[in-house]
Tab-separated table of C-alpha atoms in Angstrom:
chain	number	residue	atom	x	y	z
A	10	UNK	CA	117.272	144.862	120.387
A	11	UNK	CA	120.622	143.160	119.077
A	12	UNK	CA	122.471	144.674	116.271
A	13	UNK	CA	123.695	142.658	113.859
A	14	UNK	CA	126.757	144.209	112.771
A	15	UNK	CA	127.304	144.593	108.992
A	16	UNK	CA	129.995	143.375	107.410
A	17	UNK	CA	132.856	144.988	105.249
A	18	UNK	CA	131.261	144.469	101.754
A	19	UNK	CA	127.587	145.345	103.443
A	20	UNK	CA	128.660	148.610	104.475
A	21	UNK	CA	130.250	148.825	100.827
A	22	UNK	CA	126.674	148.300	99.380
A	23	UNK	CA	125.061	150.604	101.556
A	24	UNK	CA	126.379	153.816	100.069
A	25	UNK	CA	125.954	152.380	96.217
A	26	UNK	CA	121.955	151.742	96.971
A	27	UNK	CA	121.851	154.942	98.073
A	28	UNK	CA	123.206	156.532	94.841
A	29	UNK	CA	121.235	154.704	92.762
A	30	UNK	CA	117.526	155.563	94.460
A	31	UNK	CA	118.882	159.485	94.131
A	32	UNK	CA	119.425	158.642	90.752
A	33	UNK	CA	115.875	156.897	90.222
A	34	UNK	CA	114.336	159.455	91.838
A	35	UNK	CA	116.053	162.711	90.412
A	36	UNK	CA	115.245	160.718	86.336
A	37	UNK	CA	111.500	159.978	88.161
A	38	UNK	CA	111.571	164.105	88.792
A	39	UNK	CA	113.225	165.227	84.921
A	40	UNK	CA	110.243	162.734	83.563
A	41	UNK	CA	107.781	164.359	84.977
A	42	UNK	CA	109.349	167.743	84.275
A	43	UNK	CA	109.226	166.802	80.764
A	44	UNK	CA	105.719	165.682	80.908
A	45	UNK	CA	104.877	169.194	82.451
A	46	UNK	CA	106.954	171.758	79.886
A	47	UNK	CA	105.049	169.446	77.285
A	48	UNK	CA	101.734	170.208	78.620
A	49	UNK	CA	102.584	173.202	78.563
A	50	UNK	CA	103.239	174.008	74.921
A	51	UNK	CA	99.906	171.769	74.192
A	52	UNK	CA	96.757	173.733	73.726
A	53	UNK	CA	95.293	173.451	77.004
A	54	UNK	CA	91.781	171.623	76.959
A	55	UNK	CA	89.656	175.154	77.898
A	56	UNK	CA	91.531	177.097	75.209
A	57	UNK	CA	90.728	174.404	72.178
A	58	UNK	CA	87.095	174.794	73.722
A	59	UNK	CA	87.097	178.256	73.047
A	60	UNK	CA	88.562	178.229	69.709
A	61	UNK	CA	86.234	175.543	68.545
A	62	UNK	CA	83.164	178.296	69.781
A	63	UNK	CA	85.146	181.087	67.837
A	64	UNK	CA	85.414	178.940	64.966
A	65	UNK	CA	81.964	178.270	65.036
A	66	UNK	CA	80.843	182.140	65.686
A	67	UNK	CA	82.600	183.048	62.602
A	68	UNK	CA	81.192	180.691	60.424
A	69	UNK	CA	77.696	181.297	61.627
A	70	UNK	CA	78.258	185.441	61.047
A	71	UNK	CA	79.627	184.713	57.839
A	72	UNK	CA	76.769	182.366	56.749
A	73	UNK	CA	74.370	185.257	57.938
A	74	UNK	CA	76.741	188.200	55.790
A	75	UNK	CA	75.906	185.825	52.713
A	76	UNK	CA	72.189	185.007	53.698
A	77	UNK	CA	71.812	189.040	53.596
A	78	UNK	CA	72.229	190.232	49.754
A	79	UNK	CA	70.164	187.492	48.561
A	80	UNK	CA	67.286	188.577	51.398
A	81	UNK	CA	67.807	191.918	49.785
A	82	UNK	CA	67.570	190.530	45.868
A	83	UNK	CA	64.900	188.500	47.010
A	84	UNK	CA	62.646	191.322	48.011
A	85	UNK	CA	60.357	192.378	45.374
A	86	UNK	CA	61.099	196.066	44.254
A	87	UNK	CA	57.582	198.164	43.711
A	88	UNK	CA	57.118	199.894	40.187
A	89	UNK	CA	58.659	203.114	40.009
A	90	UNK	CA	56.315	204.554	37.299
A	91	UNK	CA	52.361	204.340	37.026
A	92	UNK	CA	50.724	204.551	34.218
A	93	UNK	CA	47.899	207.214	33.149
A	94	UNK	CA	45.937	207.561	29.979
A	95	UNK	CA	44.718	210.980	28.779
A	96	UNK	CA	41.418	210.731	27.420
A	97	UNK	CA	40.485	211.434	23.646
A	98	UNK	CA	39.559	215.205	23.400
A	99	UNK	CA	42.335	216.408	25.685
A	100	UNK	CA	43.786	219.528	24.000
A	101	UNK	CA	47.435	219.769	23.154
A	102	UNK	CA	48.726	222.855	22.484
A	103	UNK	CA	51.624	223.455	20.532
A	104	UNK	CA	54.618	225.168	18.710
A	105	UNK	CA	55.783	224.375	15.662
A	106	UNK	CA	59.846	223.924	15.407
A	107	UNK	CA	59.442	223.013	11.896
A	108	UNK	CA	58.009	225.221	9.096
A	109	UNK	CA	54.783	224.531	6.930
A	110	UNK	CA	53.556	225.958	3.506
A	111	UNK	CA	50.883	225.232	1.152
A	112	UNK	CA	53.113	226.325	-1.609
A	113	UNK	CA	56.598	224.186	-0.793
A	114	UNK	CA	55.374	221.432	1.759
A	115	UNK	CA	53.904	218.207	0.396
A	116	UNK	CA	51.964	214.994	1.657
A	117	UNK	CA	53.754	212.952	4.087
A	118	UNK	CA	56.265	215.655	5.076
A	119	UNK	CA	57.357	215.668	8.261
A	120	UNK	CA	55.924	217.996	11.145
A	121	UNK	CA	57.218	218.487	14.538
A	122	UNK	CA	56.140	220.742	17.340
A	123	UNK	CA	56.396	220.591	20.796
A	124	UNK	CA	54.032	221.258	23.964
A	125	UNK	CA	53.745	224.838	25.420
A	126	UNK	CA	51.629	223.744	27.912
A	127	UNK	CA	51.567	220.642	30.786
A	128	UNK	CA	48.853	218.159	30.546
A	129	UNK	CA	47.328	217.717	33.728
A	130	UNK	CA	44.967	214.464	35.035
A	131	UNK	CA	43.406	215.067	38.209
A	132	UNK	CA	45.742	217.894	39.360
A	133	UNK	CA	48.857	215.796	38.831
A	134	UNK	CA	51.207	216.385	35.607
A	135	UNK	CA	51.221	213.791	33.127
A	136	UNK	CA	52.878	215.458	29.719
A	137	UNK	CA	55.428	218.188	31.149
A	138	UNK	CA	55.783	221.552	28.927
A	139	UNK	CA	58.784	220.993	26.109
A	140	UNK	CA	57.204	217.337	25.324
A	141	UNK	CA	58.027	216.617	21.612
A	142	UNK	CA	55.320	215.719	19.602
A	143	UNK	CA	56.151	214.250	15.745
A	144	UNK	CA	53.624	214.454	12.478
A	145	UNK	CA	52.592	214.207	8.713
A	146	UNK	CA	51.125	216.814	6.264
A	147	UNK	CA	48.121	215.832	5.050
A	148	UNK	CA	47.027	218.577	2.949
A	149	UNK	CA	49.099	220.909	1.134
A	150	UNK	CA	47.190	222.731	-1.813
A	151	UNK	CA	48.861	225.782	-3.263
A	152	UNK	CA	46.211	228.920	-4.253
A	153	UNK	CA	45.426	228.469	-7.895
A	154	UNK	CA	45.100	231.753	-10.210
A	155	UNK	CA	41.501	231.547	-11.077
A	156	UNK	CA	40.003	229.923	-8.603
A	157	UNK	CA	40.689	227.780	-5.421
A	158	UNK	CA	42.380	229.438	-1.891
A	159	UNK	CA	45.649	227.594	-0.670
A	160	UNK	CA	45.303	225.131	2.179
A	161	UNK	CA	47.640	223.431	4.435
A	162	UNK	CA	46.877	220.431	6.910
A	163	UNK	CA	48.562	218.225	9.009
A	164	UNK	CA	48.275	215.818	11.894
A	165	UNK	CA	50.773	214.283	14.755
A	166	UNK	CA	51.037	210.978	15.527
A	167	UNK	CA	53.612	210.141	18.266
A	168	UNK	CA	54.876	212.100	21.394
A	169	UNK	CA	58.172	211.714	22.972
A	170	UNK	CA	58.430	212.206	26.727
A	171	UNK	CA	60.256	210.761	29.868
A	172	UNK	CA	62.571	208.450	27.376
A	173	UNK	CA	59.979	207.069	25.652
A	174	UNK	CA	58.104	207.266	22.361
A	175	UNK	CA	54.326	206.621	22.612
A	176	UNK	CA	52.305	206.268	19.201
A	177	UNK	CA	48.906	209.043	19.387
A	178	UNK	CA	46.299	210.047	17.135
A	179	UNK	CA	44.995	213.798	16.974
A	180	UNK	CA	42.469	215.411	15.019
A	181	UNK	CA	44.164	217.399	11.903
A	182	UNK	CA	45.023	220.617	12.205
A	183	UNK	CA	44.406	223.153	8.777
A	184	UNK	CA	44.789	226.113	8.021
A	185	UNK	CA	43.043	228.001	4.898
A	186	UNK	CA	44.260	231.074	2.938
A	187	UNK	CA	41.903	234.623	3.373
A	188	UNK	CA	39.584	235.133	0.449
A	189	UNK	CA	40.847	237.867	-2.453
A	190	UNK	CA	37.587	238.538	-3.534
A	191	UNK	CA	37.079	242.253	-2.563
A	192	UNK	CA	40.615	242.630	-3.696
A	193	UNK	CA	40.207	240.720	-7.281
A	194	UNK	CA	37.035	242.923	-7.392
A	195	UNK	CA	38.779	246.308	-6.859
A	196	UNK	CA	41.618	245.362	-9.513
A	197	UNK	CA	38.965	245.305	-12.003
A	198	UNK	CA	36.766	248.369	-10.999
A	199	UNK	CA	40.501	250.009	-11.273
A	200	UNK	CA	40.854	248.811	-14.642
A	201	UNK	CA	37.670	249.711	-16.020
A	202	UNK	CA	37.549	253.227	-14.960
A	203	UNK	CA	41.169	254.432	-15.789
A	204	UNK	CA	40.491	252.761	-19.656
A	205	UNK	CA	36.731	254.878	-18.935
A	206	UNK	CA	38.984	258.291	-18.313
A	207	UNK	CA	41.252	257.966	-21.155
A	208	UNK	CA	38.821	256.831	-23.753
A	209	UNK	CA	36.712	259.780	-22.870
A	210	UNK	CA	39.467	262.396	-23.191
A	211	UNK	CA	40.367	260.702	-26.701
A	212	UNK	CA	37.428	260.487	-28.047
A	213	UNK	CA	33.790	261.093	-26.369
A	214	UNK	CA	31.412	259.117	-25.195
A	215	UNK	CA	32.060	256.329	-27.831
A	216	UNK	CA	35.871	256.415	-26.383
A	217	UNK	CA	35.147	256.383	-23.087
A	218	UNK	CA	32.535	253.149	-23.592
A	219	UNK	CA	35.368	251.367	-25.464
A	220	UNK	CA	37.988	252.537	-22.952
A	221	UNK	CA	35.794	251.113	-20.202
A	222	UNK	CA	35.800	247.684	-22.031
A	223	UNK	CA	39.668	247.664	-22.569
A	224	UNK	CA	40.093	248.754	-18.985
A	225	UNK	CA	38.034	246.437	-17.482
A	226	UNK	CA	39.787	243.488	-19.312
A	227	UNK	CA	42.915	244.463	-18.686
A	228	UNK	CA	41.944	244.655	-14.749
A	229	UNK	CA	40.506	241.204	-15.701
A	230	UNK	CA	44.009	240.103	-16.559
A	231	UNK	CA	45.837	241.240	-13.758
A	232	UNK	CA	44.009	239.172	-11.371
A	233	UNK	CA	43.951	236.257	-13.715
A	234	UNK	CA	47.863	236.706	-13.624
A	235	UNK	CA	48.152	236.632	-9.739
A	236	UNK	CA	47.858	234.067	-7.419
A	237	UNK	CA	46.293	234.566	-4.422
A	238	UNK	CA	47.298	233.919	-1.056
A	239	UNK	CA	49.323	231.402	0.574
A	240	UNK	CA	49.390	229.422	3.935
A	241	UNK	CA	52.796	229.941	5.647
A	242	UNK	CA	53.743	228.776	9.012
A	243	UNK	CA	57.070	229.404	10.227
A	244	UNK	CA	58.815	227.673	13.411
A	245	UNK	CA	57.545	229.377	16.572
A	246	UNK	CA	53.893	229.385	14.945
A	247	UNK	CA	51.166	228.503	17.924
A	248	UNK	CA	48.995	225.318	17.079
A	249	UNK	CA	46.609	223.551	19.309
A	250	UNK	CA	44.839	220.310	18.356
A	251	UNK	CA	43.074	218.026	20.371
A	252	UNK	CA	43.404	213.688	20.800
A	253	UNK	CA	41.423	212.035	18.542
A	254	UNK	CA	41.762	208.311	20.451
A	255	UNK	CA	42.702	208.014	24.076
A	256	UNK	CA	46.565	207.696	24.943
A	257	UNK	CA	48.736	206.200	27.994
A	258	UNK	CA	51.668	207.098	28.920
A	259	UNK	CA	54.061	206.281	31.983
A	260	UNK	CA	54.695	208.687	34.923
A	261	UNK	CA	57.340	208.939	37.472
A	262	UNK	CA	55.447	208.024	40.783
A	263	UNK	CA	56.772	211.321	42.376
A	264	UNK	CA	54.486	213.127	40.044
């Protein structure tokens, strides 16, 4: 093959073309460099992915956190207390922590007790021992001097027990003051015969007649001038009584 030879300002070109694809290519090689350190500093395509599903996770745990108290509040709750009722006739017995008199109470005064014993139902306890139980005087007659023996009565009608107060009716309680009889009795045979020794000494049989008389009334007086006996009872006194209607009350469901 024939070679053309170049000329002067050919060759001259030569070296200038190649400078300036070195140059092309070596800005072609920085671009892409560029493009590659920018990449780079992107969030790659898998790693949004798996933020996205992290993202997500977190919302659905925190949806099912909030879901869970109102699963809880929604769930009904079962009654912690049952109710019993104690059937009319059930005994109650009692001590008194207040006192009671037929001489210094009165009608509508205030009585309170409480229980010395448990009330059971079917084995289980249903009125614990210490229960307070409120009341009323119903009665209060003071002895008279001729005639008539003191009397006291009363009756409760609420109970307190387990924080609550629960209205109950029971069947009166009284209490009635001995009879004096043999007593009034012996105050006059004591009259009659000490006035019956003295009249005799002063003046026979006529004096001991009329000192029998005079005895015998003043013996007469003496009991007219006492009353007889009264109805105390002081706090720590046992009562019992019984219901008179049925009652309910609330108990823990442990007992």
């Amino acid at each position: 093959m024939m070679k053309i030879p170049l000329s002067r300002p050919a060759l001259a070109i030569v070296p200038t073309m190649k400078r300036l694809l070195i140059v092309t290519l070596g800005a072609a090689l920085l671009t892409a460099a560029c493009s590659t350190s920018t990449s780079d500093v992107d969030t790659p395509p898998d790693s949004t992915a798996a933020a996205s599903t992290n993202s997500t996770a977190g919302l659905a745990a925190a949806a099912s956190e909030t879901r869970r108290p109102t699963a809880a509040a929604a769930k009904p709750r079962g009654p912690s207390f049952r109710e019993v009722t104690i059937p009319a006739g059930t005994a109650l017995v009692l001590r008194l922590t207040t006192a009671v008199a037929s001489d210094t109470s009165r009608v509508e005064d205030s009585v309170n007790a409480e229980l010395t014993e448990p009330v059971r139902i079917d084995g289980r306890e249903v009125l614990p021992a210490g229960a307070n139980v409120r009341g009323v005087v119903t009665d209060a007659d003071e002895s008279g001097r001729v005639k008539g023996r003191a009397r006291v009565a009363f009756e409760f009608t609420s109970l307190d027990t387990g924080g609550a107060r629960y209205d109950m009716r029971t069947e009166p309680f009284s209490r009635l003051a001995s009879a004096t009889k043999g007593e009034d009795a012996a105050k006059i045979g004591i009259g009659a015969g000490a006035g019956a020794v003295i009249g005799g000494i002063l003046g026979g049989k006529k004096g001991a007649a009329e000192g029998a008389a005079v005895g015998g009334g003043a013996g007469t007086g003496v009991v007219l001038a006492t009353r007889g006996q009264e109805v105390r009872l002081a706090p720590g006194a046992n009562v019992s009584t019984q219901l008179r209607a049925p009652l309910t009350v609330r108990v823990g469901m442990s007992q």
